[in-house]
PDB file of C-alpha atoms and ligand atoms in Angstrom:
ATOM      1  CA  MET A   1      96.007 137.448 108.387  1.00 37.00           C
ATOM      2  CA  ASN A   2      93.712 134.629 107.397  1.00 40.00           C
ATOM      3  CA  VAL A   3      95.554 132.760 104.613  1.00 40.00           C
ATOM      4  CA  ALA A   4      92.396 130.957 103.531  1.00 40.00           C
ATOM      5  CA  SER A   5      90.567 134.166 102.730  1.00 42.00           C
ATOM      6  CA  THR A   6      93.409 135.534 100.576  1.00 47.00           C
ATOM      7  CA  HIS A   7      93.308 132.657  98.090  1.00 50.00           C
ATOM      8  CA  PRO A   8      90.525 132.519  95.541  1.00 56.00           C
ATOM      9  CA  ILE A   9      88.951 129.168  94.765  1.00 67.00           C
ATOM     10  CA  LEU A  10      90.901 127.809  91.795  1.00 82.00           C
ATOM     11  CA  ALA A  11      89.074 126.737  88.657  1.00 93.00           C
ATOM     12  CA  THR A  12      88.979 123.185  87.342  1.00 96.00           C
ATOM     13  CA  ARG A  13      88.941 122.015  83.717  1.00 97.00           C
ATOM     14  CA  ASP A  14      87.121 118.933  82.567  1.00 97.00           C
ATOM     15  CA  ILE A  15      89.630 116.581  80.941  1.00 98.00           C
ATOM     16  CA  LEU A  16      87.674 113.778  79.282  1.00 97.00           C
ATOM     17  CA  GLY A  17      85.326 113.398  82.226  1.00 96.00           C
ATOM     18  CA  VAL A  18      87.672 114.262  85.109  1.00 98.00           C
ATOM     19  CA  PRO A  19      87.791 117.768  86.651  1.00 97.00           C
ATOM     20  CA  VAL A  20      91.433 118.872  86.948  1.00 98.00           C
ATOM     21  CA  LEU A  21      92.665 121.920  88.875  1.00 98.00           C
ATOM     22  CA  ALA A  22      94.215 124.605  86.656  1.00 97.00           C
ATOM     23  CA  ALA A  23      96.961 126.148  88.773  1.00 97.00           C
ATOM     24  CA  THR A  24     100.665 126.789  89.047  1.00 97.00           C
ATOM     25  CA  ALA A  25     102.532 124.690  91.614  1.00 97.00           C
ATOM     26  CA  GLY A  26     102.660 127.704  93.934  1.00 97.00           C
ATOM     27  CA  GLU A  27      98.905 128.280  93.658  1.00 97.00           C
ATOM     28  CA  ALA A  28      98.166 124.592  94.211  1.00 97.00           C
ATOM     29  CA  VAL A  29     100.390 124.463  97.326  1.00 97.00           C
ATOM     30  CA  ALA A  30      98.743 127.620  98.707  1.00 96.00           C
ATOM     31  CA  ALA A  31      95.231 126.328  97.979  1.00 96.00           C
ATOM     32  CA  ILE A  32      95.898 122.956  99.622  1.00 97.00           C
ATOM     33  CA  GLU A  33      97.433 124.592 102.692  1.00 96.00           C
ATOM     34  CA  ALA A  34      94.525 127.027 102.965  1.00 95.00           C
ATOM     35  CA  ARG A  35      91.960 124.230 102.748  1.00 96.00           C
ATOM     36  CA  LEU A  36      93.796 122.162 105.377  1.00 96.00           C
ATOM     37  CA  ALA A  37      93.993 125.243 107.609  1.00 95.00           C
ATOM     38  CA  ARG A  38      90.197 125.509 107.341  1.00 96.00           C
ATOM     39  CA  GLY A  39      89.945 121.939 108.630  1.00 97.00           C
ATOM     40  CA  GLU A  40      89.055 120.376 105.268  1.00 97.00           C
ATOM     41  CA  ARG A  41      90.329 116.902 104.514  1.00 98.00           C
ATOM     42  CA  ILE A  42      91.836 116.374 101.082  1.00 98.00           C
ATOM     43  CA  LYS A  43      92.398 113.422  98.763  1.00 98.00           C
ATOM     44  CA  LEU A  44      94.928 114.312  96.089  1.00 98.00           C
ATOM     45  CA  ALA A  45      95.547 112.515  92.786  1.00 98.00           C
ATOM     46  CA  PHE A  46      97.365 113.182  89.522  1.00 98.00           C
ATOM     47  CA  LEU A  47      95.785 112.678  86.117  1.00 98.00           C
ATOM     48  CA  ASN A  48      97.985 111.561  83.235  1.00 96.00           C
ATOM     49  CA  ALA A  49      97.072 109.874  79.941  1.00 96.00           C
ATOM     50  CA  HIS A  50      97.247 106.447  81.610  1.00 96.00           C
ATOM     51  CA  THR A  51      94.974 107.303  84.553  1.00 97.00           C
ATOM     52  CA  SER A  52      92.598 109.081  82.164  1.00 98.00           C
ATOM     53  CA  ASN A  53      92.358 105.868  80.130  1.00 97.00           C
ATOM     54  CA  LEU A  54      91.722 103.882  83.306  1.00 97.00           C
ATOM     55  CA  ALA A  55      88.950 106.319  84.235  1.00 98.00           C
ATOM     56  CA  ALA A  56      87.394 105.967  80.766  1.00 97.00           C
ATOM     57  CA  ALA A  57      87.329 102.186  81.083  1.00 97.00           C
ATOM     58  CA  ASP A  58      85.946 102.130  84.613  1.00 97.00           C
ATOM     59  CA  ASP A  59      83.013 104.330  85.639  1.00 97.00           C
ATOM     60  CA  GLY A  60      83.655 103.564  89.311  1.00 97.00           C
ATOM     61  CA  PHE A  61      87.208 104.920  89.093  1.00 98.00           C
ATOM     62  CA  ARG A  62      86.077 108.034  87.187  1.00 97.00           C
ATOM     63  CA  THR A  63      83.361 108.752  89.766  1.00 97.00           C
ATOM     64  CA  LEU A  64      85.833 108.214  92.591  1.00 97.00           C
ATOM     65  CA  LEU A  65      88.252 110.770  91.060  1.00 98.00           C
ATOM     66  CA  GLY A  66      85.446 113.325  91.276  1.00 96.00           C
ATOM     67  CA  ASP A  67      85.932 113.199  95.057  1.00 97.00           C
ATOM     68  CA  PHE A  68      89.648 113.961  94.724  1.00 98.00           C
ATOM     69  CA  THR A  69      91.513 117.169  94.077  1.00 98.00           C
ATOM     70  CA  VAL A  70      93.170 116.228  90.779  1.00 98.00           C
ATOM     71  CA  LEU A  71      96.316 117.842  89.367  1.00 98.00           C
ATOM     72  CA  ASN A  72      97.596 117.603  85.770  1.00 98.00           C
ATOM     73  CA  ASP A  73     100.496 115.267  85.072  1.00 95.00           C
ATOM     74  CA  GLY A  74     102.254 115.240  81.738  1.00 93.00           C
ATOM     75  CA  VAL A  75     102.126 116.276  78.150  1.00 93.00           C
ATOM     76  CA  GLY A  76      99.024 114.252  77.165  1.00 95.00           C
ATOM     77  CA  VAL A  77      96.703 115.936  79.643  1.00 97.00           C
ATOM     78  CA  ASP A  78      98.215 119.312  78.700  1.00 97.00           C
ATOM     79  CA  LEU A  79      97.463 118.643  75.030  1.00 96.00           C
ATOM     80  CA  ALA A  80      93.911 117.690  75.984  1.00 97.00           C
ATOM     81  CA  SER A  81      93.528 121.022  77.774  1.00 97.00           C
ATOM     82  CA  ARG A  82      94.711 122.875  74.678  1.00 97.00           C
ATOM     83  CA  VAL A  83      92.401 120.940  72.367  1.00 96.00           C
ATOM     84  CA  LEU A  84      89.324 121.016  74.609  1.00 96.00           C
ATOM     85  CA  HIS A  85      89.731 124.358  76.397  1.00 95.00           C
ATOM     86  CA  GLY A  86      91.974 126.379  74.073  1.00 96.00           C
ATOM     87  CA  GLU A  87      94.783 126.779  76.616  1.00 96.00           C
ATOM     88  CA  ARG A  88      97.467 124.730  78.278  1.00 97.00           C
ATOM     89  CA  PHE A  89      97.697 124.102  81.999  1.00 97.00           C
ATOM     90  CA  PRO A  90      99.734 126.766  83.813  1.00 97.00           C
ATOM     91  CA  GLU A  91     102.370 124.199  84.869  1.00 96.00           C
ATOM     92  CA  ASN A  92     103.019 120.460  84.807  1.00 94.00           C
ATOM     93  CA  LEU A  93     102.157 119.179  88.302  1.00 96.00           C
ATOM     94  CA  ASN A  94     103.265 115.536  88.296  1.00 94.00           C
ATOM     95  CA  GLY A  95     103.296 113.855  91.702  1.00 94.00           C
ATOM     96  CA  THR A  96     107.008 113.061  91.631  1.00 94.00           C
ATOM     97  CA  ASP A  97     107.893 116.764  91.638  1.00 95.00           C
ATOM     98  CA  PHE A  98     104.815 118.267  93.250  1.00 98.00           C
ATOM     99  CA  THR A  99     104.612 116.063  96.375  1.00 98.00           C
ATOM    100  CA  PRO A 100     108.185 116.768  97.615  1.00 98.00           C
ATOM    101  CA  ARG A 101     107.650 120.454  96.802  1.00 97.00           C
ATOM    102  CA  LEU A 102     104.405 120.579  98.785  1.00 98.00           C
ATOM    103  CA  LEU A 103     106.129 118.982 101.776  1.00 98.00           C
ATOM    104  CA  ALA A 104     109.263 121.128 101.467  1.00 97.00           C
ATOM    105  CA  GLU A 105     107.192 124.344 101.363  1.00 96.00           C
ATOM    106  CA  SER A 106     104.979 123.394 104.280  1.00 95.00           C
ATOM    107  CA  LYS A 107     106.448 125.244 107.261  1.00 93.00           C
ATOM    108  CA  ARG A 108     104.258 123.548 109.863  1.00 94.00           C
ATOM    109  CA  PRO A 109     105.970 120.340 111.101  1.00 97.00           C
ATOM    110  CA  LEU A 110     103.977 117.360 109.829  1.00 98.00           C
ATOM    111  CA  ARG A 111     103.882 113.679 110.663  1.00 98.00           C
ATOM    112  CA  LEU A 112     104.220 111.670 107.442  1.00 98.00           C
ATOM    113  CA  PHE A 113     103.192 108.087 106.791  1.00 98.00           C
ATOM    114  CA  LEU A 114     104.513 106.322 103.681  1.00 98.00           C
ATOM    115  CA  LEU A 115     102.485 103.350 102.477  1.00 98.00           C
ATOM    116  CA  GLY A 116     103.541 101.350  99.443  1.00 98.00           C
ATOM    117  CA  ALA A 117     106.324  99.986  97.219  1.00 98.00           C
ATOM    118  CA  ARG A 118     108.422  96.892  97.886  1.00 97.00           C
ATOM    119  CA  PRO A 119     109.648  96.090 101.409  1.00 98.00           C
ATOM    120  CA  GLY A 120     112.371  98.503 102.519  1.00 97.00           C
ATOM    121  CA  VAL A 121     111.730 101.115  99.807  1.00 98.00           C
ATOM    122  CA  ALA A 122     109.356 103.299 101.874  1.00 98.00           C
ATOM    123  CA  ASP A 123     112.002 103.591 104.654  1.00 98.00           C
ATOM    124  CA  GLU A 124     114.634 104.759 102.177  1.00 98.00           C
ATOM    125  CA  ALA A 125     112.127 107.142 100.586  1.00 98.00           C
ATOM    126  CA  ALA A 126     111.236 108.516 104.046  1.00 98.00           C
ATOM    127  CA  ALA A 127     114.913 109.242 104.771  1.00 98.00           C
ATOM    128  CA  ALA A 128     115.231 111.019 101.405  1.00 98.00           C
ATOM    129  CA  LEU A 129     112.067 113.063 102.078  1.00 98.00           C
ATOM    130  CA  LEU A 130     113.400 114.195 105.454  1.00 98.00           C
ATOM    131  CA  ARG A 131     116.565 115.436 103.750  1.00 97.00           C
ATOM    132  CA  LEU A 132     114.344 117.570 101.488  1.00 97.00           C
ATOM    133  CA  ALA A 133     111.945 118.656 104.243  1.00 98.00           C
ATOM    134  CA  PRO A 134     113.685 118.271 107.634  1.00 98.00           C
ATOM    135  CA  GLN A 135     110.878 120.096 109.493  1.00 98.00           C
ATOM    136  CA  HIS A 136     108.721 116.945 109.292  1.00 98.00           C
ATOM    137  CA  THR A 137     108.847 113.581 111.097  1.00 98.00           C
ATOM    138  CA  ILE A 138     107.962 110.066 110.009  1.00 98.00           C
ATOM    139  CA  ALA A 139     104.877 108.603 111.701  1.00 98.00           C
ATOM    140  CA  GLY A 140     105.416 105.248 110.004  1.00 98.00           C
ATOM    141  CA  THR A 141     106.099 103.288 106.845  1.00 98.00           C
ATOM    142  CA  ARG A 142     104.686 100.086 105.396  1.00 98.00           C
ATOM    143  CA  HIS A 143     105.259  98.181 102.169  1.00 98.00           C
ATOM    144  CA  GLY A 144     102.462  97.977  99.630  1.00 98.00           C
ATOM    145  CA  TYR A 145     102.129  94.249  98.995  1.00 98.00           C
ATOM    146  CA  PHE A 146      99.134  93.159 101.013  1.00 98.00           C
ATOM    147  CA  ALA A 147      95.946  91.262 100.150  1.00 97.00           C
ATOM    148  CA  PRO A 148      92.705  93.214  99.645  1.00 96.00           C
ATOM    149  CA  SER A 149      91.386  91.474 102.773  1.00 98.00           C
ATOM    150  CA  GLU A 150      94.161  93.166 104.802  1.00 98.00           C
ATOM    151  CA  ALA A 151      93.344  96.705 103.648  1.00 98.00           C
ATOM    152  CA  THR A 152      91.159  97.538 106.654  1.00 98.00           C
ATOM    153  CA  ALA A 153      93.839  96.372 109.111  1.00 98.00           C
ATOM    154  CA  VAL A 154      96.484  98.358 107.216  1.00 98.00           C
ATOM    155  CA  ALA A 155      94.275 101.461 107.407  1.00 98.00           C
ATOM    156  CA  ALA A 156      93.755 100.926 111.148  1.00 98.00           C
ATOM    157  CA  GLU A 157      97.539 100.628 111.631  1.00 98.00           C
ATOM    158  CA  ILE A 158      98.024 103.924 109.793  1.00 98.00           C
ATOM    159  CA  ALA A 159      95.236 105.652 111.759  1.00 98.00           C
ATOM    160  CA  ALA A 160      96.858 104.533 115.032  1.00 98.00           C
ATOM    161  CA  ALA A 161     100.090 106.311 113.986  1.00 98.00           C
ATOM    162  CA  LYS A 162      98.067 109.580 113.634  1.00 98.00           C
ATOM    163  CA  PRO A 163      99.831 111.037 110.584  1.00 98.00           C
ATOM    164  CA  ASP A 164      99.026 114.474 109.134  1.00 98.00           C
ATOM    165  CA  VAL A 165      99.897 113.361 105.608  1.00 98.00           C
ATOM    166  CA  LEU A 166      99.618 109.905 104.073  1.00 98.00           C
ATOM    167  CA  LEU A 167     101.529 109.121 100.879  1.00 98.00           C
ATOM    168  CA  VAL A 168     100.155 106.052  99.102  1.00 98.00           C
ATOM    169  CA  ALA A 169     102.246 104.301  96.422  1.00 98.00           C
ATOM    170  CA  LEU A 170     100.222 101.301  95.267  1.00 98.00           C
ATOM    171  CA  GLY A 171     100.041 102.122  91.536  1.00 96.00           C
ATOM    172  CA  ASN A 172      96.883 103.250  89.721  1.00 95.00           C
ATOM    173  CA  PRO A 173      94.074 102.743  90.378  1.00 97.00           C
ATOM    174  CA  GLY A 174      94.864 100.746  93.553  1.00 98.00           C
ATOM    175  CA  GLN A 175      96.202 103.725  95.485  1.00 98.00           C
ATOM    176  CA  GLU A 176      93.177 105.940  94.785  1.00 98.00           C
ATOM    177  CA  ARG A 177      90.810 103.082  95.574  1.00 98.00           C
ATOM    178  CA  PHE A 178      92.574 102.466  98.896  1.00 98.00           C
ATOM    179  CA  ILE A 179      92.394 106.158  99.820  1.00 98.00           C
ATOM    180  CA  GLN A 180      88.710 106.373  98.885  1.00 98.00           C
ATOM    181  CA  ALA A 181      87.654 103.163 100.615  1.00 98.00           C
ATOM    182  CA  GLN A 182      89.617 103.812 103.815  1.00 98.00           C
ATOM    183  CA  PHE A 183      89.439 107.617 104.094  1.00 98.00           C
ATOM    184  CA  ASP A 184      87.059 107.714 107.074  1.00 98.00           C
ATOM    185  CA  ARG A 185      88.975 105.036 108.932  1.00 98.00           C
ATOM    186  CA  LEU A 186      92.338 106.682 108.199  1.00 98.00           C
ATOM    187  CA  GLY A 187      91.225 110.038 109.636  1.00 97.00           C
ATOM    188  CA  VAL A 188      94.244 111.675 107.995  1.00 98.00           C
ATOM    189  CA  PRO A 189      93.830 115.319 106.831  1.00 98.00           C
ATOM    190  CA  LEU A 190      95.711 114.832 103.536  1.00 98.00           C
ATOM    191  CA  ALA A 191      96.141 111.608 101.535  1.00 98.00           C
ATOM    192  CA  ILE A 192      98.070 111.624  98.247  1.00 98.00           C
ATOM    193  CA  GLY A 193      98.348 108.894  95.591  1.00 98.00           C
ATOM    194  CA  VAL A 194     101.992 109.183  94.584  1.00 98.00           C
ATOM    195  CA  GLY A 195     102.681 106.369  92.058  1.00 96.00           C
ATOM    196  CA  ALA A 196     106.350 105.538  91.706  1.00 94.00           C
ATOM    197  CA  LEU A 197     107.569 108.389  93.966  1.00 97.00           C
ATOM    198  CA  PHE A 198     109.116 106.101  96.641  1.00 98.00           C
ATOM    199  CA  ASP A 199     111.088 104.173  94.006  1.00 97.00           C
ATOM    200  CA  PHE A 200     112.444 107.461  92.643  1.00 95.00           C
ATOM    201  CA  LEU A 201     113.251 108.903  96.103  1.00 97.00           C
ATOM    202  CA  ALA A 202     114.972 105.661  97.145  1.00 97.00           C
ATOM    203  CA  GLY A 203     116.989 105.667  93.927  1.00 94.00           C
ATOM    204  CA  ARG A 204     115.519 102.294  92.873  1.00 91.00           C
ATOM    205  CA  VAL A 205     114.242 103.748  89.600  1.00 86.00           C
ATOM    206  CA  SER A 206     116.199 106.530  87.918  1.00 85.00           C
ATOM    207  CA  ARG A 207     114.469 109.642  86.663  1.00 86.00           C
ATOM    208  CA  ALA A 208     114.992 111.036  83.206  1.00 89.00           C
ATOM    209  CA  PRO A 209     117.767 113.642  82.839  1.00 90.00           C
ATOM    210  CA  GLY A 210     116.644 117.253  83.270  1.00 89.00           C
ATOM    211  CA  TRP A 211     116.692 118.044  79.545  1.00 88.00           C
ATOM    212  CA  VAL A 212     114.386 115.078  78.811  1.00 88.00           C
ATOM    213  CA  ARG A 213     112.012 116.264  81.547  1.00 87.00           C
ATOM    214  CA  GLY A 214     112.258 119.763  80.030  1.00 83.00           C
ATOM    215  CA  LEU A 215     111.025 118.310  76.726  1.00 81.00           C
ATOM    216  CA  ARG A 216     108.191 116.702  78.740  1.00 81.00           C
ATOM    217  CA  ALA A 217     109.313 113.296  77.481  1.00 84.00           C
ATOM    218  CA  GLU A 218     109.898 111.532  80.817  1.00 86.00           C
ATOM    219  CA  TRP A 219     107.436 108.837  79.737  1.00 86.00           C
ATOM    220  CA  LEU A 220     109.737 107.989  76.769  1.00 87.00           C
ATOM    221  CA  TYR A 221     112.645 107.572  79.156  1.00 88.00           C
ATOM    222  CA  ARG A 222     110.600 105.302  81.431  1.00 88.00           C
ATOM    223  CA  LEU A 223     109.502 103.285  78.398  1.00 87.00           C
ATOM    224  CA  TRP A 224     113.126 102.910  77.309  1.00 90.00           C
ATOM    225  CA  ARG A 225     114.104 101.685  80.827  1.00 90.00           C
ATOM    226  CA  GLU A 226     111.193  99.257  81.295  1.00 90.00           C
ATOM    227  CA  PRO A 227     109.840  98.456  77.806  1.00 92.00           C
ATOM    228  CA  LYS A 228     108.340  95.073  78.712  1.00 90.00           C
ATOM    229  CA  ARG A 229     106.225  96.402  81.557  1.00 89.00           C
ATOM    230  CA  LEU A 230     105.354  99.788  80.091  1.00 88.00           C
ATOM    231  CA  TRP A 231     104.907  99.434  76.298  1.00 88.00           C
ATOM    232  CA  ARG A 232     101.245  98.628  76.644  1.00 88.00           C
ATOM    233  CA  ARG A 233     100.663 101.608  78.938  1.00 87.00           C
ATOM    234  CA  TYR A 234     102.610 104.119  76.879  1.00 86.00           C
ATOM    235  CA  VAL A 235     102.425 102.965  73.247  1.00 85.00           C
ATOM    236  CA  LEU A 236      98.899 101.551  73.161  1.00 91.00           C
ATOM    237  CA  GLY A 237      97.772 103.838  75.992  1.00 93.00           C
ATOM    238  CA  ASN A 238      98.907 107.043  74.291  1.00 93.00           C
ATOM    239  CA  PHE A 239      97.254 105.973  71.033  1.00 93.00           C
ATOM    240  CA  LYS A 240      94.050 105.301  72.941  1.00 96.00           C
ATOM    241  CA  PHE A 241      94.251 108.632  74.763  1.00 97.00           C
ATOM    242  CA  ILE A 242      94.798 110.631  71.553  1.00 96.00           C
ATOM    243  CA  SER A 243      91.915 108.755  69.879  1.00 96.00           C
ATOM    244  CA  ARG A 244      89.623 109.602  72.800  1.00 97.00           C
ATOM    245  CA  LEU A 245      90.723 113.222  72.640  1.00 97.00           C
ATOM    246  CA  LEU A 246      90.059 113.515  68.894  1.00 96.00           C
ATOM    247  CA  TRP A 247      86.712 111.800  69.367  1.00 95.00           C
ATOM    248  CA  ALA A 248      85.761 114.254  72.112  1.00 95.00           C
ATOM    249  CA  ARG A 249      86.756 117.196  69.931  1.00 94.00           C
ATOM    250  CA  ALA A 250      84.766 115.854  66.975  1.00 93.00           C
ATOM    251  CA  ALA A 251      81.738 115.263  69.225  1.00 90.00           C
ATOM    252  CA  ARG A 252      81.991 118.816  70.493  1.00 83.00           C
ATOM    253  CA  ARG A 253      82.072 120.170  66.923  1.00 82.00           C
ATOM    254  CA  ARG A 254      78.969 118.143  66.086  1.00 77.00           C
ATOM    255  CA  MET A 255      77.065 119.747  68.943  1.00 71.00           C
ATOM    256  CA  PRO A 256      74.717 122.517  67.733  1.00 63.00           C
ATOM    257  CA  ALA A 257      75.615 126.014  68.903  1.00 55.00           C
ATOM    258  CA  SER A 258      73.282 127.133  71.667  1.00 52.00           C
ATOM    259  CA  ALA A 259      70.521 129.435  70.500  1.00 48.00           C
ATOM    260  CA  PRO A 260      70.649 133.053  71.741  1.00 50.00           C
ATOM    261  CA  LEU A 261      68.259 133.834  74.568  1.00 49.00           C
ATOM    262  CA  ALA A 262      65.144 135.626  73.450  1.00 43.00           C
TER     263      ALA A 262
HETATM  264  N1  UDP B 301     102.945  98.894  94.289  1.00 95.71           N
HETATM  265  C1  UDP B 301     102.637  98.374  95.543  1.00 95.71           C
HETATM  266  N2  UDP B 301     101.701  97.398  95.635  1.00 95.71           N
HETATM  267  C2  UDP B 301     101.068  96.882  94.563  1.00 95.71           C
HETATM  268  C3  UDP B 301     101.377  97.425  93.274  1.00 95.71           C
HETATM  269  C4  UDP B 301     102.311  98.448  93.183  1.00 95.71           C
HETATM  270  O1  UDP B 301     103.177  98.800  96.540  1.00 95.71           O
HETATM  271  O2  UDP B 301     100.237  95.998  94.735  1.00 95.71           O
HETATM  272  C5  UDP B 301     103.935  99.956  94.189  1.00 95.71           C
HETATM  273  C6  UDP B 301     105.128  99.669  93.286  1.00 95.71           C
HETATM  274  O3  UDP B 301     106.093  98.902  93.994  1.00 95.71           O
HETATM  275  C7  UDP B 301     105.628 101.063  92.973  1.00 95.71           C
HETATM  276  C8  UDP B 301     104.340 101.919  93.034  1.00 95.71           C
HETATM  277  O4  UDP B 301     103.338 101.087  93.591  1.00 95.71           O
HETATM  278  O5  UDP B 301     106.471 101.541  93.994  1.00 95.71           O
HETATM  279  C9  UDP B 301     103.902 102.410  91.691  1.00 95.71           C
HETATM  280  O6  UDP B 301     103.725 101.315  90.852  1.00 95.71           O
HETATM  281  P1  UDP B 301     103.823 101.456  89.300  1.00 95.71           P
HETATM  282  O7  UDP B 301     105.227 101.816  88.926  1.00 95.71           O
HETATM  283  O8  UDP B 301     103.208 100.268  88.670  1.00 95.71           O
HETATM  284  O9  UDP B 301     102.843 102.685  89.044  1.00 95.71           O
HETATM  285  P2  UDP B 301     103.050 104.035  88.259  1.00 95.71           P
HETATM  286  O10 UDP B 301     103.274 105.110  89.241  1.00 95.71           O
HETATM  287  O11 UDP B 301     104.177 103.840  87.288  1.00 95.71           O
HETATM  288  O12 UDP B 301     101.729 104.190  87.610  1.00 95.71           O
END
């Protein structure tokens, strides 16, 4: 049976200028696998309130995200879906949970390359990923602290390792920019911008307890752990995001209803 033909094309929802896939985790995994099986190459990113704000402030970044398959991450983007489209996203698909799930569910053995985080972290994250998804192998790892002038050489090093999946943890928007700029050189079928995933997998940064995640308040936990670094992103950033959302809703209400066709 041809898997690709059994999965309908999933719809996207515009979230403040960025099209975001509306799917459950299972549907998203199936759709990605089907597209890869058809020989498509995929760039995957996750949109949360912070990345949405970055996209609003930078046309280049917003345009670039249009070339990515974008999944919804967090309560802010979910609220935006409810306000702008009248319904929530089917499931929260943050990269920290979705990426390991995608790899764990992929039966075909894959070669993984992990790029990013501080020296040593990607190796520990790779070992943790193999415990979750032992069918795969590691094509290589590399830390994420290199000068922009080294990006092409880093991409060539990754291409030489011939991975099937590249995980890029350089923070936003650096990781998406790297994937976009180097995609042809990399040649990899699937590249994913994964944020702080390696730090979590390596146990360098602790995740919120399950009940906090259940309340969709992981960002509050992260803010509590790293207030100095993150207050601007979460406190100011969330205020900015909500303001943009209310503005978009007000603008929509001001738009005249379309006239019926004669
Ligand atoms: N990072 C990196 N190179 C950089 C900046 C960040 O490798 O130049 C790594 C950082 O060590 C961390 C990951 O990117 O592992 C995500 O960074 P951050 O926590 O700032 O991003 P978030 O996912 O929270 O948006």
